[in-house]
Coordinates of C-alpha atoms in Angstrom, one line a residue:
X1 CA 131.2 101.2 140.5
X2 CA 128.9 100.5 143.4
X3 CA 128.7 102.3 146.8
X4 CA 129.7 100.3 149.8
X5 CA 127.3 102.1 152.1
X6 CA 123.9 103.8 152.1
X7 CA 123.7 107.6 152.4
X8 CA 120.8 108.8 154.4
X9 CA 119.5 112.4 154.3
X10 CA 120.6 114.9 156.9
X11 CA 118.2 116.7 159.2
X12 CA 114.4 116.3 159.0
X13 CA 114.4 114.8 155.5
X14 CA 113.1 111.2 155.9
X15 CA 114.5 108.1 154.2
X16 CA 112.3 105.9 152.0
X17 CA 112.6 102.6 150.2
X18 CA 112.3 104.4 146.9
X19 CA 115.2 106.6 147.8
X20 CA 117.3 103.6 148.7
X21 CA 116.5 101.8 145.4
X22 CA 117.3 104.9 143.3
X23 CA 120.5 105.5 145.2
X24 CA 121.7 101.9 144.6
X25 CA 120.5 101.8 141.0
X26 CA 122.2 105.2 140.3
X27 CA 125.5 104.1 141.7
X28 CA 125.6 100.8 139.8
X29 CA 127.8 101.9 136.9
X30 CA 129.5 99.5 134.5
X31 CA 133.2 99.6 134.6
X32 CA 134.8 101.8 132.0
X33 CA 131.7 103.9 131.4
X34 CA 132.5 107.5 130.3
X35 CA 130.5 110.3 128.7
X36 CA 131.2 113.8 127.8
X37 CA 129.3 115.8 130.4
X38 CA 128.0 118.4 128.0
X39 CA 126.9 115.9 125.3
X40 CA 125.1 114.0 128.0
X41 CA 123.5 117.2 129.3
X42 CA 122.2 117.9 125.8
X43 CA 120.7 114.4 125.8
X44 CA 119.0 115.2 129.1
X45 CA 117.6 118.4 127.7
X46 CA 116.2 116.4 124.6
X47 CA 114.7 113.8 126.9
X48 CA 113.3 116.3 129.4
X49 CA 109.7 115.2 128.8
X50 CA 110.5 111.6 129.2
X51 CA 112.5 112.2 132.4
X52 CA 109.8 114.4 134.0
X53 CA 112.1 117.3 134.8
X54 CA 111.5 121.1 134.3
X55 CA 113.6 123.5 132.4
X56 CA 114.5 125.3 135.6
X57 CA 115.7 122.0 137.0
X58 CA 117.9 121.6 134.0
X59 CA 119.4 125.0 134.7
X60 CA 120.4 123.7 138.2
X61 CA 121.9 120.6 136.6
X62 CA 123.9 122.7 134.2
X63 CA 125.2 124.7 137.2
X64 CA 126.2 121.5 139.0
X65 CA 128.1 120.1 136.0
X66 CA 130.2 123.3 135.8
X67 CA 131.6 122.3 139.2
X68 CA 132.9 119.0 137.9
X69 CA 136.5 119.7 136.9
X70 CA 136.8 117.5 133.8
X71 CA 134.8 117.3 130.6
X72 CA 134.3 113.5 130.8
X73 CA 132.3 111.8 133.5
X74 CA 134.0 108.5 134.3
X75 CA 133.1 105.6 136.5
X76 CA 136.8 105.4 137.5
X77 CA 136.8 108.8 139.2
X78 CA 134.8 110.5 142.0
X79 CA 131.6 112.1 140.8
X80 CA 130.6 114.1 143.8
X81 CA 130.5 117.9 143.5
X82 CA 130.5 120.1 146.5
X83 CA 129.7 123.8 145.7
X84 CA 128.8 126.3 148.3
X85 CA 125.3 127.7 148.3
X86 CA 126.6 131.1 147.2
X87 CA 128.5 129.8 144.2
X88 CA 125.7 127.4 143.2
X89 CA 123.2 130.3 143.3
X90 CA 125.5 132.4 141.1
X91 CA 125.9 129.7 138.5
X92 CA 122.2 129.0 138.5
X93 CA 121.6 132.4 137.0
X94 CA 120.9 134.1 140.3
X95 CA 118.0 131.8 141.2
X96 CA 116.4 132.3 144.6
X97 CA 117.5 129.9 147.3
X98 CA 114.1 128.4 147.9
X99 CA 113.6 127.9 144.1
X100 CA 117.1 126.3 144.0
X101 CA 116.2 123.8 146.8
X102 CA 112.9 122.9 145.1
X103 CA 114.6 122.1 141.7
X104 CA 117.4 120.2 143.4
X105 CA 114.7 118.0 144.9
X106 CA 113.2 117.6 141.4
X107 CA 116.6 116.3 140.1
X108 CA 116.9 113.9 143.0
X109 CA 113.4 112.6 142.5
X110 CA 114.0 112.1 138.8
X111 CA 117.0 110.0 139.6
X112 CA 119.6 112.2 137.8
X113 CA 121.6 113.1 141.0
X114 CA 121.7 111.9 144.6
X115 CA 122.7 113.6 147.8
X116 CA 125.7 112.5 149.8
X117 CA 125.2 114.4 153.1
X118 CA 128.0 114.9 155.6
X119 CA 127.5 114.4 159.3
X120 CA 126.6 118.1 159.8
X121 CA 124.8 118.5 156.5
X122 CA 127.5 120.8 155.0
X123 CA 129.1 120.3 151.6
X124 CA 132.9 119.9 151.8
X125 CA 135.8 117.7 150.7
X126 CA 138.5 116.0 152.8
X127 CA 141.8 115.7 151.0
X128 CA 144.8 113.4 151.7
X129 CA 148.4 114.3 152.2
X130 CA 149.1 114.3 148.4
X131 CA 146.2 116.6 147.7
X132 CA 143.8 113.9 146.4
X133 CA 140.2 113.7 147.5
X134 CA 139.7 111.2 150.3
X135 CA 136.1 111.9 150.9
X136 CA 133.6 114.4 149.4
X137 CA 130.1 115.4 150.5
X138 CA 127.6 117.2 148.2
X139 CA 125.7 116.1 145.1
X140 CA 126.6 112.8 143.4
X141 CA 126.5 112.8 139.6
X142 CA 126.8 109.0 139.5
X143 CA 123.1 108.4 138.7
X144 CA 123.4 110.7 135.7
X145 CA 126.3 108.6 134.3
X146 CA 124.6 105.3 135.3
X147 CA 121.5 106.2 133.2
X148 CA 123.5 107.6 130.3
X149 CA 122.4 104.9 127.8
X150 CA 118.8 105.1 128.9
X151 CA 118.8 108.9 128.6
X152 CA 120.4 108.8 125.1
X153 CA 117.8 106.2 124.0
X154 CA 114.9 108.4 125.3
X155 CA 116.4 111.5 123.6
X156 CA 116.8 109.6 120.3
X157 CA 113.2 108.4 120.4
X158 CA 111.8 111.8 121.2
X159 CA 113.9 113.4 118.4
X160 CA 112.6 110.7 115.9
X161 CA 109.0 111.2 117.1
X162 CA 109.4 115.0 116.7
X163 CA 110.7 114.6 113.2
X164 CA 107.9 112.2 112.3
X165 CA 105.3 114.6 113.7
X166 CA 106.8 117.4 111.7
X167 CA 106.6 115.4 108.5
X168 CA 103.0 114.3 109.3
X169 CA 102.0 118.0 109.8
X170 CA 103.6 118.8 106.5
X171 CA 101.7 116.0 104.8
X172 CA 98.4 117.1 106.5
X173 CA 98.9 120.7 105.3
X174 CA 99.6 119.7 101.7
X175 CA 96.6 117.3 101.8
X176 CA 94.3 120.1 103.2
X177 CA 95.5 122.4 100.4
X178 CA 95.0 119.8 97.7
X179 CA 91.5 118.9 98.7
X180 CA 90.3 122.5 99.1
X181 CA 91.7 123.6 95.7
X182 CA 90.5 120.4 93.8
X183 CA 87.0 120.7 95.2
X184 CA 86.9 124.4 94.4
X185 CA 88.1 123.8 90.8
X186 CA 85.5 121.0 90.3
X187 CA 82.7 123.3 91.5
X188 CA 83.9 126.2 89.3
X189 CA 84.2 124.0 86.2
X190 CA 80.9 122.2 86.9
X191 CA 82.4 118.8 87.0
X192 CA 79.7 116.2 87.8
X193 CA 79.9 114.9 91.4
X194 CA 78.5 115.3 94.9
X195 CA 81.0 118.1 95.7
X196 CA 78.8 119.6 98.5
X197 CA 78.9 116.4 100.4
X198 CA 82.7 116.0 99.8
X199 CA 83.2 119.6 101.1
X200 CA 81.1 119.0 104.1
X201 CA 83.0 115.8 105.0
X202 CA 86.3 117.7 104.5
X203 CA 85.4 120.6 106.8
X204 CA 84.0 118.3 109.5
X205 CA 87.3 116.4 109.5
X206 CA 89.2 119.6 109.8
X207 CA 87.3 120.4 113.0
X208 CA 88.7 117.2 114.6
X209 CA 92.3 118.3 114.3
X210 CA 93.5 118.9 117.9
X211 CA 95.4 121.9 119.0
X212 CA 98.1 119.8 120.7
X213 CA 98.8 117.4 117.9
X214 CA 100.6 114.1 118.5
X215 CA 101.5 111.1 116.4
X216 CA 98.6 109.1 117.9
X217 CA 95.8 111.7 117.4
X218 CA 97.0 113.0 114.1
X219 CA 97.6 109.8 112.2
X220 CA 94.0 108.7 111.8
X221 CA 92.9 112.2 110.7
X222 CA 95.6 112.3 108.1
X223 CA 94.6 108.9 106.8
X224 CA 91.0 110.0 106.4
X225 CA 92.1 113.2 104.6
X226 CA 94.2 111.2 102.2
X227 CA 91.3 108.9 101.5
X228 CA 89.1 112.0 100.6
X229 CA 91.8 113.4 98.4
X230 CA 92.2 110.1 96.5
X231 CA 88.4 110.0 96.0
X232 CA 88.3 113.5 94.6
X233 CA 91.3 112.8 92.3
X234 CA 89.8 109.6 91.0
X235 CA 86.4 111.3 90.3
X236 CA 88.2 114.1 88.4
X237 CA 90.4 111.7 86.4
X238 CA 87.3 109.6 85.5
X239 CA 85.5 112.7 84.2
X240 CA 88.5 113.8 82.3
X241 CA 88.9 110.5 80.6
X242 CA 85.2 110.6 79.7
X243 CA 85.7 114.0 78.2
X244 CA 88.7 112.9 76.2
X245 CA 86.8 109.9 75.0
X246 CA 83.9 112.0 73.8
X247 CA 86.2 114.5 72.1
X248 CA 88.0 111.7 70.3
X249 CA 84.7 110.2 69.2
X250 CA 83.7 113.5 67.6
X251 CA 87.1 113.9 65.9
X252 CA 87.2 110.3 64.6
X253 CA 83.7 109.7 63.2
X254 CA 85.3 107.7 60.4
X255 CA 85.7 104.9 62.9
X256 CA 82.0 104.6 63.5
X257 CA 80.8 101.2 62.2
X258 CA 78.4 102.5 59.5
X259 CA 79.9 105.0 57.1
X260 CA 76.6 105.9 55.5
X261 CA 75.5 109.5 56.6
X262 CA 71.8 108.6 56.7
X263 CA 72.2 105.5 58.8
X264 CA 71.8 105.5 62.6
X265 CA 74.7 104.9 65.0
X266 CA 73.3 101.6 66.0
X267 CA 73.2 100.1 62.4
X268 CA 76.2 97.8 62.4
X269 CA 77.6 94.8 60.5
X270 CA 76.9 91.2 61.7
X271 CA 78.9 89.5 64.3
X272 CA 81.0 87.0 62.3
X273 CA 83.7 87.8 59.8
X274 CA 85.2 85.8 57.0
X275 CA 84.3 82.1 56.9
X276 CA 82.3 82.4 60.2
X277 CA 80.0 84.9 58.5
X278 CA 79.4 82.4 55.7
X279 CA 78.3 79.8 58.1
X280 CA 75.8 81.8 60.1
X281 CA 74.7 84.9 58.1
X282 CA 74.6 86.3 54.7
X283 CA 77.9 88.1 54.0
X284 CA 77.8 91.9 54.5
X285 CA 80.5 94.0 53.1
X286 CA 82.4 96.5 55.2
X287 CA 82.1 99.9 53.5
X288 CA 84.8 102.5 54.3
X289 CA 84.9 105.9 52.6
X290 CA 88.7 105.8 53.0
X291 CA 89.1 102.4 51.3
X292 CA 87.1 102.7 48.0
X293 CA 88.3 99.3 46.7
X294 CA 86.4 97.4 49.3
X295 CA 82.9 97.9 47.8
X296 CA 83.5 94.9 45.5
X297 CA 82.6 91.3 45.7
X298 CA 82.6 89.8 49.2
X299 CA 85.1 87.0 48.7
X300 CA 87.5 88.6 46.2
X301 CA 87.4 92.2 47.6
X302 CA 88.0 90.9 51.2
X303 CA 91.0 88.8 50.1
X304 CA 92.5 91.5 47.9
X305 CA 92.4 94.2 50.6
X306 CA 93.7 92.0 53.5
X307 CA 97.1 93.7 53.7
X308 CA 95.6 97.1 53.6
X309 CA 93.1 96.1 56.3
X310 CA 95.8 95.3 58.9
X311 CA 95.1 97.2 62.1
X312 CA 91.4 97.6 61.3
X313 CA 88.6 95.7 63.1
X314 CA 85.0 95.1 62.2
X315 CA 82.5 96.6 64.7
X316 CA 79.5 94.7 66.0
X317 CA 76.1 95.6 67.2
X318 CA 75.9 97.1 70.6
X319 CA 73.3 94.6 71.7
X320 CA 75.6 91.7 70.8
X321 CA 78.5 93.3 72.8
X322 CA 76.3 93.7 75.8
X323 CA 74.9 90.2 75.5
X324 CA 78.4 88.8 75.4
X325 CA 79.8 91.1 78.1
X326 CA 76.9 91.9 80.6
X327 CA 79.3 92.8 83.4
X328 CA 80.2 96.1 81.8
X329 CA 76.6 97.4 82.2
X330 CA 77.1 98.0 85.9
X331 CA 79.7 100.7 85.1
X332 CA 77.6 102.7 82.7
X333 CA 76.0 106.0 83.6
X334 CA 73.3 105.2 86.1
X335 CA 74.1 101.5 85.9
X336 CA 72.9 101.2 82.3
X337 CA 74.3 101.4 78.8
X338 CA 72.0 102.6 76.0
X339 CA 74.5 103.8 73.4
X340 CA 78.0 103.5 72.3
X341 CA 78.9 106.7 74.2
X342 CA 77.7 105.0 77.4
X343 CA 79.8 102.0 76.6
X344 CA 82.9 104.2 76.1
X345 CA 82.2 106.0 79.4
X346 CA 81.9 102.6 81.2
X347 CA 85.2 101.5 79.5
X348 CA 87.0 104.5 80.8
X349 CA 85.9 103.6 84.4
X350 CA 86.8 99.9 83.9
X351 CA 90.2 100.9 82.4
X352 CA 91.1 102.8 85.6
X353 CA 89.7 100.0 87.8
X354 CA 91.7 97.3 86.1
X355 CA 94.9 99.3 86.2
X356 CA 95.3 99.8 82.5
X357 CA 97.5 102.8 81.8
X358 CA 96.0 105.7 79.8
X359 CA 98.7 105.3 77.1
X360 CA 97.8 101.6 76.6
X361 CA 94.1 102.4 76.2
X362 CA 94.7 105.4 73.9
X363 CA 97.0 103.3 71.7
X364 CA 94.3 100.6 71.5
X365 CA 91.6 103.2 70.6
X366 CA 93.9 104.7 67.9
X367 CA 94.5 101.3 66.3
X368 CA 91.2 99.6 66.8
X369 CA 88.8 102.5 66.9
X370 CA 86.9 103.9 69.9
X371 CA 84.0 101.5 69.8
X372 CA 86.2 98.5 69.3
X373 CA 88.6 99.5 72.1
X374 CA 85.6 99.9 74.4
X375 CA 84.3 96.5 73.3
X376 CA 87.7 94.9 74.0
X377 CA 87.7 96.5 77.5
X378 CA 84.3 94.9 78.1
X379 CA 85.6 91.5 77.1
X380 CA 88.6 91.9 79.3
X381 CA 86.3 92.7 82.2
X382 CA 84.1 89.7 81.5
X383 CA 87.2 87.5 81.4
X384 CA 88.8 89.2 84.4
X385 CA 89.4 86.0 86.3
X386 CA 91.5 84.5 83.5
X387 CA 93.7 87.6 82.8
X388 CA 96.6 88.4 85.1
X389 CA 97.6 91.8 83.6
X390 CA 94.8 93.6 81.8
X391 CA 97.2 96.3 80.5
X392 CA 99.6 93.8 79.1
X393 CA 96.8 91.8 77.5
X394 CA 95.4 95.0 75.9
X395 CA 98.8 96.0 74.5
X396 CA 99.2 92.5 73.0
X397 CA 95.8 92.6 71.3
X398 CA 96.7 96.1 69.9
X399 CA 99.9 94.7 68.4
X400 CA 98.1 91.7 66.9
X401 CA 95.5 94.1 65.5
X402 CA 98.2 96.1 63.8
X403 CA 99.5 92.9 62.2
X404 CA 96.0 91.9 61.1
X405 CA 96.1 88.8 63.4
X406 CA 93.2 89.7 65.7
X407 CA 89.4 89.8 65.2
X408 CA 86.7 90.6 67.7
X409 CA 84.2 88.0 66.3
X410 CA 85.8 84.9 67.8
X411 CA 86.3 86.6 71.2
X412 CA 82.7 87.7 71.4
X413 CA 81.4 84.3 70.2
X414 CA 83.5 82.5 72.9
X415 CA 82.0 84.7 75.6
X416 CA 78.5 84.1 74.2
X417 CA 79.1 80.3 74.3
X418 CA 80.4 80.5 77.9
X419 CA 77.3 82.6 78.9
X420 CA 75.0 80.3 77.1
X421 CA 76.5 77.2 78.8
X422 CA 76.3 78.9 82.2
X423 CA 72.6 79.8 81.6
X424 CA 71.8 76.2 80.5
X425 CA 73.4 74.8 83.6
X426 CA 71.6 77.3 85.8
X427 CA 68.3 76.2 84.1
X428 CA 68.9 72.6 84.8

């Protein structure tokens, strides 16, 4: 529906081009458009911030809607209401006349209603012989119906943003609580780490949280808080894995490569096993206090005990492991590895970095032994570019070890050859 003429204001109120455009746009309603007036009013209340109207102006709009006789606003019916000043003041909750006029002007300026002034400025209706309305002068609700789709979209967007902001505030509250309690626990239990610096960064970030929070100013702060929380959790998990590895080492001393009580922890068998050992070094027999039959002759004892040795790997000198896998050194305590314990600590860090699950690494340590599992992690790190899934590869090596089909010697020798070839090429 579109008006056939322009309504100019009565009295001293001036006409402007903006008023003309709003009037024409507000009266351009698509045919068949209908809305329940109270549902549309709730949408206006929801979209109040986007429409730039006050709560008192909404009280006046509510009063105007009560004068429309039907529940549905329709483009096929007249949309002009014409209450007297006295009745409008009563339904506007006893609002003062000057205040009422001011908020009516706000509704007109916001494009939610328009004025249709009579020749003398009064609000009245002229009816035909059959009692129908021929002409009405007052406040036109057509702009409200014309903008119904726009108002509903604004209301939906504001409601969605409010829900997102509520969820973001909840996440921020939980994140603040997690960081505060985790740092406190780390300090109380003397977990190694720069907790004073982490606490200082945390409290500095909290000072940036604005009083009037919005999606735009809260999102970057929440992202930084979650980064701090992730860093704290990773540090605590790494320390816990190191502690578990150290505990397992003390509880499983039988896996240490040299079973002689008087020998040092660095005294280990040679690199090659089986026929490879015969080609490069004099055979050395693997002594194990739990396998007494293995102290016999090198060739016969080894062959006789092969089924019972399934799942057991020979250990190798730490120097050989580091020579074959130099990349692991960077992950040791202080960027150095001086003992098997340092290697196991570095392996725990690498395990987490490569995405190997704790269960996969614990199973490998149970089957291979702590030192050998750490050695295998060093090899996987060294060959990182050739392995798609470090966790899957480790599980496969564990299964092969259980079947007696895997030995560390060939893997270390292959890495040594690759390193030697690379060094020779660099020298040329």
